[in-house]
């Protein structure tokens, strides 16, 4: 309930659609200055930028419109190039950070895990979750059917893609709830495609959060959430932005042009006139008014979405296999995924 | 429990794999003579043969190894030819007979229905259920989200494909149970691919039964059933044989050759020697012993399985749409399916 | 050769990527005024706008950077809504206009036609051509194998999807040339996905042109063309814009905002400052400079691209079936396509 | 012409459908005795049996109904188990034997190769060729576009899947001929799905032959061949049996039962009666007469055909990559295929 209110606040306040905490922080404080209740640390490693962002309290939550919790964002601008060595490095980093979530949440080595791939397999940019589910190692049935024969170093993992409301007629959160009540996992991992405010983050960014999935997030318009409150066990959310609003591209470009010209020439008032002094949310409103009616304000995705989504889904599946099973480590991670 | 015992009996007694009641009856009484506790009626309509088989009591159940209940089998030998007019006629017959099940089970016009597509979407002959689910009209969410705006003549229908144990790590029956507890349907329809004992029935036959799905049936080795006892609401099972054991083809061929020669020449003892007088189950045992070790005794399916499964899934989806919604009738049935 | 020069001119002059003659004309004369050597007529029919644009001579060709020839553009802004009645109407209009091309080119009723679906079936927005090929009626083999048995009202039609350079290692134009030399069609129809300059035209617009496919057009970066000069028979090109550059969206939005504010308030100089008076091509250059380096300037496509491309491919396939075969008319057109 | 005659002879004489030279030899001489004009050598390596069969002259060709040439058959009964280590070993063996074909045919290291994937991608057991084409390394365009930048150790390879007559309306051999005339390869490799006479060889066997593809072979009923005579360059054929006739299964089973009983009890005359002394071709004729009319005599394929075909296509693609490019060797072979 409270979360829903806050999400709406978020949308009212910024009027910019993003599911990334990193971007919500950027919007709240474009100059990058400190925000009370928000702690963040950035590390870089040869093309991989990792931001650990902690929303520490209600004050921080209000400030950026995101729930209290830990958010790790892995940004890899070159990820779209299809370089398999880089993909392996990202999977390793993902596994490392995912393991730190397991530790903090005190998920022990044999705790049962249910992986939930949200989204619509018939809509390529929304198919991330289902593709991850097709590619992770599923082991729960071995523990159920022949517990004595399972090699050490594995835990019971199950995985489902519940589909979307338009395909099943049932909220995906209801489906997950029903399955969780039957299969009794100790942890749920929910994977979803997200919207970003910046085209360069689309299909190049992975967010991990210990907050679960909240209503209104994700590109499939989930109406109910997947959270510890609803499901009774911790929910780690993994998200990848795969789409961006055309209006956000335009608004973003405007901002970038301003900055670009400021660097070069100084007086942007002269160049941009009144547009320069319009607050960002009013400008975005203007952009939406203009684009909306004529069919311009769509969610868009890069032309190569099929390959991009497949690549990043494989990275996540490899990373999850390594993080969840001691016997699978970050060196042999790729061998367990196809 | 008792059902399980009976299924095992069935397998012991006949040692021939079939999921069709029609074939179980044929095996129990090859000469077609009456069986106490079994009532059946056959009607023919220009290439469509419909058998309504009623297992009336325990005695009948013991005799053919099938649970007490009603079984309707629609046989259409020409169905593999891809004739769309014939397909439409089969959909219409299917809808008519399916409606009679709804009446007998006293499922009223607004009762909520959950359609369950069992099987593995990555294995073409086992993908029947998931393909039907992709093609039926799903309406439950309209009733949930905007009940006032739903046109008359529709009922709330939801649909899921729960996957198979090897993909999810969870029994499909557990998944369905969880979803049913959340979404509270009044009737469950379970669609599954079956094994037949006769190649000519593969992809040409549809069975409807009010008995639900029982352990061990279907080609995906379901280990638990979907029945009224487990799920709390009636379960209508729809099955299509899509595979047959190589050993069954051989055994069947032997029988057919015997009959063929008997008609022509009389003395099959001379022709077939001792093979002629071997009881069928012993002969099948012999066939299995011979074929098994060298990799001959596989479940096989016709080469054109992709098209055959797609065609018959569309027939079932069309038939279900017509049978479940008053506003969709058997004339416009095809328009609602793609 | 000359065409190539002209295309390059086009790209230099406008620096805006579009494959639609309609848009090239808009760019050349934003106020819609007359252009010598260009004749165009617009008709509207209940949500379908059809523009017949004739590039009459070299002067017109120079002016808009498109080859001399006839271009018919069918714009249907509501096409993305999935309304099957509208889809059928568009197929009918498409068939009617396509038939007028056949007449003008004096393609007789029995002339042999080769349909070529250009593009990459693994890249959804580029898969239009291959999907059309999967859905058109192919009849040539009946004429070759049993000419006496073909019903009247049909012509010999063949269809191939040659793939793209990255998949085959061979230019698609070389593949088509080789196939044409063997199969000797009298007319080639080439279908390709295009880039537009306007997001609202993406997946809502079909262009038919008697000019063939020229180097540099289409989203798959075809390096050689498919023209009468190369192939020896007339080539009708059918194109649908499925992608747009992010920079074009931004530039377009800027223009729309200017117009929007002009209507409302008058003095856009004050509002937009110097940006107002920058020529469009310089402004676009600026947008590209800003977006390019940071990975913003991608070709993008709407999120729902899978469904949109499938719908429009079916419309084209239906329309072609109706236009090419006398026995298939615009009433029963849908029945011949799945 | 002559080849066609011989193929027909083959079908008349044995009346058993097989595309494997190995099986043709078995049929011609069931006791395994020597056949003049046929030389064969068998080697085994831990689960992989390799038969090099040489049809040396017309006499040998007449005897087994196969064209003069070299046939290598790789049999791996355990291949269906999905063991990736075994798959890698088979790819390595395949590469080794394929290289010996290149040597014998004096195909030098830089000779241009065109890989042709025959078959219908919409029919899973016939999709082998197209799947191989999707998975091989294609390099010809690099040599055409930037010859100076291609690393040493590679040769120009192109790859096409020409489709089948029912999809394109054009004979696949005509399509290949046209493409070959444009792209001028020095060698053509044609991959096709075959029919076997033994279910245990289905999806466990690879045949390599230097004879090209002859009319009537393959499961897609190719009507014209792909041979050096037609195409002007050598054609190496790679085939995998993916289907078997139901009648062949039955006939084969009969034979196996006879042998089985002979080993155990001796007097099969008593057991099988006259059936025992019927010549094989008459018995098969009987089986066909019995099965044919009632829809039993279909081409069938194992239930798990999707996975089996994908696995074996990947083996062939890996093996081809290693055999064709010096820079790819049999250790890193898997890395180049996905």
Tab-separated table of N, CA, C and O in Angstrom, chain C residues 44-113:
chain	number	residue	atom	x	y	z
C	44	UNK	N	-8.193	9.725	-49.235
C	44	UNK	CA	-8.412	9.171	-47.894
C	44	UNK	C	-9.634	8.298	-47.879
C	44	UNK	O	-10.625	8.592	-48.561
C	45	UNK	N	-9.576	7.246	-47.125
C	45	UNK	CA	-10.747	6.386	-47.019
C	45	UNK	C	-10.818	5.833	-45.608
C	45	UNK	O	-10.204	4.815	-45.297
C	46	UNK	N	-11.525	6.554	-44.755
C	46	UNK	CA	-11.850	6.049	-43.420
C	46	UNK	C	-10.619	5.461	-42.686
C	46	UNK	O	-10.580	4.264	-42.376
C	47	UNK	N	-9.640	6.299	-42.468
C	47	UNK	CA	-8.467	5.864	-41.713
C	47	UNK	C	-7.305	5.349	-42.542
C	47	UNK	O	-6.251	5.014	-42.006
C	48	UNK	N	-7.522	5.264	-43.867
C	48	UNK	CA	-6.446	4.831	-44.765
C	48	UNK	C	-6.119	5.984	-45.711
C	48	UNK	O	-6.988	6.411	-46.472
C	49	UNK	N	-4.900	6.490	-45.632
C	49	UNK	CA	-4.491	7.579	-46.529
C	49	UNK	C	-3.550	7.020	-47.586
C	49	UNK	O	-2.561	6.371	-47.249
C	50	UNK	N	-3.899	7.271	-48.843
C	50	UNK	CA	-3.084	6.726	-49.927
C	50	UNK	C	-2.519	7.879	-50.756
C	50	UNK	O	-3.257	8.721	-51.233
C	51	UNK	N	-1.210	7.896	-50.860
C	51	UNK	CA	-0.540	8.921	-51.647
C	51	UNK	C	0.113	8.271	-52.860
C	51	UNK	O	0.930	7.365	-52.698
C	52	UNK	N	-0.302	8.721	-54.049
C	52	UNK	CA	0.361	8.266	-55.264
C	52	UNK	C	1.331	9.365	-55.663
C	52	UNK	O	0.911	10.484	-55.971
C	53	UNK	N	2.614	9.061	-55.583
C	53	UNK	CA	3.629	10.074	-55.867
C	53	UNK	C	4.412	9.646	-57.096
C	53	UNK	O	4.922	8.523	-57.161
C	54	UNK	N	4.471	10.563	-58.054
C	54	UNK	CA	5.141	10.251	-59.312
C	54	UNK	C	6.366	11.141	-59.460
C	54	UNK	O	6.242	12.350	-59.510
C	55	UNK	N	7.525	10.508	-59.451
C	55	UNK	CA	8.737	11.257	-59.791
C	55	UNK	C	8.856	11.191	-61.305
C	55	UNK	O	9.156	10.143	-61.874
C	56	UNK	N	8.582	12.354	-61.966
C	56	UNK	CA	8.347	12.321	-63.404
C	56	UNK	C	9.605	12.427	-64.250
C	56	UNK	O	9.643	11.949	-65.382
C	57	UNK	N	10.621	13.055	-63.706
C	57	UNK	CA	11.814	13.273	-64.525
C	57	UNK	C	13.028	13.528	-63.629
C	57	UNK	O	12.919	13.532	-62.402
C	58	UNK	N	14.159	13.748	-64.283
C	58	UNK	CA	15.406	13.970	-63.552
C	58	UNK	C	15.311	15.132	-62.571
C	58	UNK	O	15.864	15.079	-61.472
C	59	UNK	N	14.605	16.180	-62.978
C	59	UNK	CA	14.480	17.351	-62.126
C	59	UNK	C	13.793	16.981	-60.795
C	59	UNK	O	14.255	17.331	-59.710
C	60	UNK	N	12.715	16.227	-60.925
C	60	UNK	CA	12.016	15.778	-59.716
C	60	UNK	C	12.907	14.858	-58.899
C	60	UNK	O	12.956	14.941	-57.665
C	61	UNK	N	13.586	13.987	-59.584
C	61	UNK	CA	14.478	13.042	-58.919
C	61	UNK	C	15.548	13.770	-58.111
C	61	UNK	O	15.797	13.461	-56.943
C	62	UNK	N	16.153	14.776	-58.731
C	62	UNK	CA	17.159	15.578	-58.023
C	62	UNK	C	16.549	16.255	-56.800
C	62	UNK	O	17.168	16.337	-55.738
C	63	UNK	N	15.336	16.746	-56.981
C	63	UNK	CA	14.731	17.557	-55.929
C	63	UNK	C	14.491	16.755	-54.643
C	63	UNK	O	14.678	17.268	-53.531
C	64	UNK	N	14.072	15.507	-54.797
C	64	UNK	CA	13.748	14.748	-53.584
C	64	UNK	C	14.704	13.579	-53.366
C	64	UNK	O	14.590	12.837	-52.384
C	65	UNK	N	15.639	13.418	-54.293
C	65	UNK	CA	16.629	12.348	-54.077
C	65	UNK	C	16.043	10.951	-54.238
C	65	UNK	O	16.492	10.015	-53.571
C	66	UNK	N	15.012	10.811	-55.055
C	66	UNK	CA	14.465	9.463	-55.320
C	66	UNK	C	14.435	9.247	-56.830
C	66	UNK	O	14.229	10.193	-57.592
C	67	UNK	N	14.591	8.006	-57.224
C	67	UNK	CA	14.637	7.657	-58.623
C	67	UNK	C	13.321	7.953	-59.330
C	67	UNK	O	12.268	7.913	-58.710
C	68	UNK	N	13.369	8.216	-60.623
C	68	UNK	CA	12.160	8.385	-61.422
C	68	UNK	C	11.302	7.128	-61.318
C	68	UNK	O	11.802	6.020	-61.483
C	69	UNK	N	10.028	7.323	-61.059
C	69	UNK	CA	9.136	6.170	-60.942
C	69	UNK	C	7.892	6.518	-60.141
C	69	UNK	O	7.697	7.671	-59.729
C	70	UNK	N	7.081	5.494	-59.950
C	70	UNK	CA	5.797	5.637	-59.273
C	70	UNK	C	5.921	5.076	-57.853
C	70	UNK	O	6.435	3.975	-57.669
C	71	UNK	N	5.459	5.848	-56.883
C	71	UNK	CA	5.504	5.399	-55.480
C	71	UNK	C	4.109	5.520	-54.877
C	71	UNK	O	3.556	6.618	-54.835
C	72	UNK	N	3.572	4.415	-54.398
C	72	UNK	CA	2.280	4.475	-53.704
C	72	UNK	C	2.528	4.204	-52.225
C	72	UNK	O	3.189	3.230	-51.874
C	73	UNK	N	2.035	5.109	-51.390
C	73	UNK	CA	2.204	4.925	-49.946
C	73	UNK	C	0.848	4.793	-49.286
C	73	UNK	O	-0.034	5.628	-49.495
C	74	UNK	N	0.690	3.729	-48.526
C	74	UNK	CA	-0.562	3.493	-47.798
C	74	UNK	C	-0.282	3.735	-46.322
C	74	UNK	O	0.500	3.010	-45.712
C	75	UNK	N	-0.883	4.773	-45.769
C	75	UNK	CA	-0.670	5.091	-44.351
C	75	UNK	C	-1.916	4.776	-43.537
C	75	UNK	O	-3.005	5.213	-43.873
C	76	UNK	N	-1.735	4.024	-42.451
C	76	UNK	CA	-2.870	3.605	-41.631
C	76	UNK	C	-2.489	3.772	-40.153
C	76	UNK	O	-2.090	2.808	-39.492
C	77	UNK	N	-2.640	4.997	-39.622
C	77	UNK	CA	-2.167	5.263	-38.258
C	77	UNK	C	-2.714	4.284	-37.206
C	77	UNK	O	-2.014	3.952	-36.255
C	78	UNK	N	-3.925	3.752	-37.430
C	78	UNK	CA	-4.530	2.866	-36.428
C	78	UNK	C	-4.120	1.409	-36.600
C	78	UNK	O	-4.616	0.535	-35.882
C	79	UNK	N	-3.218	1.153	-37.529
C	79	UNK	CA	-2.923	-0.243	-37.867
C	79	UNK	C	-2.333	-1.027	-36.695
C	79	UNK	O	-2.463	-2.248	-36.605
C	80	UNK	N	-1.689	-0.311	-35.759
C	80	UNK	CA	-1.073	-1.022	-34.637
C	80	UNK	C	-2.076	-1.544	-33.615
C	80	UNK	O	-1.688	-2.230	-32.674
C	81	UNK	N	-3.375	-1.195	-33.800
C	81	UNK	CA	-4.351	-1.604	-32.778
C	81	UNK	C	-4.811	-3.042	-32.900
C	81	UNK	O	-5.577	-3.539	-32.080
C	82	UNK	N	-4.404	-3.734	-33.967
C	82	UNK	CA	-4.772	-5.136	-34.093
C	82	UNK	C	-6.213	-5.369	-34.506
C	82	UNK	O	-6.766	-6.439	-34.281
C	83	UNK	N	-6.846	-4.381	-35.159
C	83	UNK	CA	-8.238	-4.500	-35.599
C	83	UNK	C	-8.276	-5.289	-36.908
C	83	UNK	O	-7.816	-4.824	-37.943
C	84	UNK	N	-8.859	-6.501	-36.865
C	84	UNK	CA	-8.783	-7.370	-38.044
C	84	UNK	C	-9.617	-6.843	-39.214
C	84	UNK	O	-9.280	-7.082	-40.375
C	85	UNK	N	-10.699	-6.125	-38.922
C	85	UNK	CA	-11.502	-5.549	-40.006
C	85	UNK	C	-10.693	-4.504	-40.759
C	85	UNK	O	-10.666	-4.478	-42.002
C	86	UNK	N	-9.999	-3.660	-40.018
C	86	UNK	CA	-9.136	-2.662	-40.652
C	86	UNK	C	-8.029	-3.350	-41.452
C	86	UNK	O	-7.719	-2.956	-42.580
C	87	UNK	N	-7.439	-4.401	-40.884
C	87	UNK	CA	-6.382	-5.136	-41.593
C	87	UNK	C	-6.892	-5.653	-42.938
C	87	UNK	O	-6.202	-5.550	-43.957
C	88	UNK	N	-8.120	-6.193	-42.948
C	88	UNK	CA	-8.681	-6.705	-44.194
C	88	UNK	C	-8.879	-5.577	-45.201
C	88	UNK	O	-8.625	-5.743	-46.399
C	89	UNK	N	-9.332	-4.421	-44.721
C	89	UNK	CA	-9.521	-3.280	-45.630
C	89	UNK	C	-8.193	-2.824	-46.219
C	89	UNK	O	-8.113	-2.477	-47.401
C	90	UNK	N	-7.152	-2.834	-45.397
C	90	UNK	CA	-5.842	-2.416	-45.893
C	90	UNK	C	-5.339	-3.412	-46.944
C	90	UNK	O	-4.814	-3.024	-47.989
C	91	UNK	N	-5.542	-4.723	-46.680
C	91	UNK	CA	-5.133	-5.740	-47.658
C	91	UNK	C	-5.835	-5.514	-48.994
C	91	UNK	O	-5.237	-5.642	-50.072
C	92	UNK	N	-7.112	-5.176	-48.922
C	92	UNK	CA	-7.884	-4.932	-50.143
C	92	UNK	C	-7.347	-3.718	-50.905
C	92	UNK	O	-7.170	-3.753	-52.122
C	93	UNK	N	-7.098	-2.634	-50.179
C	93	UNK	CA	-6.533	-1.434	-50.819
C	93	UNK	C	-5.160	-1.736	-51.416
C	93	UNK	O	-4.825	-1.297	-52.513
C	94	UNK	N	-4.367	-2.474	-50.643
C	94	UNK	CA	-3.042	-2.837	-51.136
C	94	UNK	C	-3.164	-3.610	-52.448
C	94	UNK	O	-2.474	-3.331	-53.422
C	95	UNK	N	-4.056	-4.610	-52.465
C	95	UNK	CA	-4.231	-5.435	-53.667
C	95	UNK	C	-4.640	-4.566	-54.855
C	95	UNK	O	-4.120	-4.709	-55.963
C	96	UNK	N	-5.571	-3.632	-54.613
C	96	UNK	CA	-6.064	-2.771	-55.691
C	96	UNK	C	-4.924	-1.953	-56.292
C	96	UNK	O	-4.747	-1.915	-57.512
C	97	UNK	N	-4.127	-1.338	-55.420
C	97	UNK	CA	-3.043	-0.509	-55.940
C	97	UNK	C	-1.933	-1.351	-56.548
C	97	UNK	O	-1.293	-0.955	-57.507
C	98	UNK	N	-1.715	-2.537	-55.977
C	98	UNK	CA	-0.697	-3.395	-56.562
C	98	UNK	C	-1.102	-3.821	-57.973
C	98	UNK	O	-0.282	-3.867	-58.881
C	99	UNK	N	-2.380	-4.116	-58.129
C	99	UNK	CA	-2.867	-4.487	-59.476
C	99	UNK	C	-2.635	-3.371	-60.492
C	99	UNK	O	-2.342	-3.636	-61.658
C	100	UNK	N	-2.743	-2.131	-60.056
C	100	UNK	CA	-2.518	-1.029	-60.999
C	100	UNK	C	-1.050	-0.989	-61.438
C	100	UNK	O	-0.740	-0.596	-62.558
C	101	UNK	N	-0.145	-1.396	-60.534
C	101	UNK	CA	1.257	-1.522	-60.955
C	101	UNK	C	1.408	-2.610	-62.010
C	101	UNK	O	2.114	-2.442	-63.002
C	102	UNK	N	0.757	-3.744	-61.786
C	102	UNK	CA	0.849	-4.836	-62.766
C	102	UNK	C	0.360	-4.372	-64.134
C	102	UNK	O	0.964	-4.665	-65.168
C	103	UNK	N	-0.731	-3.622	-64.131
C	103	UNK	CA	-1.270	-3.133	-65.404
C	103	UNK	C	-0.308	-2.182	-66.086
C	103	UNK	O	-0.017	-2.318	-67.272
C	104	UNK	N	0.153	-1.177	-65.338
C	104	UNK	CA	1.057	-0.209	-65.920
C	104	UNK	C	2.317	-0.870	-66.484
C	104	UNK	O	2.845	-0.468	-67.504
C	105	UNK	N	2.798	-1.901	-65.773
C	105	UNK	CA	4.009	-2.593	-66.234
C	105	UNK	C	3.684	-3.659	-67.284
C	105	UNK	O	4.561	-4.409	-67.719
C	106	UNK	N	2.402	-3.767	-67.628
C	106	UNK	CA	1.955	-4.743	-68.638
C	106	UNK	C	2.372	-6.174	-68.314
C	106	UNK	O	2.851	-6.920	-69.166
C	107	UNK	N	2.212	-6.507	-67.059
C	107	UNK	CA	2.446	-7.879	-66.606
C	107	UNK	C	1.148	-8.643	-66.836
C	107	UNK	O	0.137	-8.355	-66.191
C	108	UNK	N	1.160	-9.616	-67.736
C	108	UNK	CA	-0.111	-10.277	-68.042
C	108	UNK	C	-0.481	-11.344	-67.006
C	108	UNK	O	0.290	-11.649	-66.106
C	109	UNK	N	-1.668	-11.871	-67.141
C	109	UNK	CA	-2.251	-12.714	-66.105
C	109	UNK	C	-1.515	-14.019	-65.863
C	109	UNK	O	-1.689	-14.667	-64.842
C	110	UNK	N	-0.754	-14.459	-66.857
C	110	UNK	CA	-0.029	-15.707	-66.672
C	110	UNK	C	1.482	-15.486	-66.484
C	110	UNK	O	2.242	-16.445	-66.386
C	111	UNK	N	1.884	-14.228	-66.444
C	111	UNK	CA	3.312	-13.934	-66.288
C	111	UNK	C	3.818	-14.542	-64.979
C	111	UNK	O	3.130	-14.513	-63.957
C	112	UNK	N	5.032	-15.078	-65.026
C	112	UNK	CA	5.608	-15.743	-63.854
C	112	UNK	C	6.190	-14.716	-62.885
C	112	UNK	O	6.886	-13.795	-63.300
C	113	UNK	N	5.919	-14.914	-61.612
C	113	UNK	CA	6.341	-13.943	-60.597
C	113	UNK	C	7.237	-14.631	-59.566
C	113	UNK	O	6.940	-15.736	-59.112
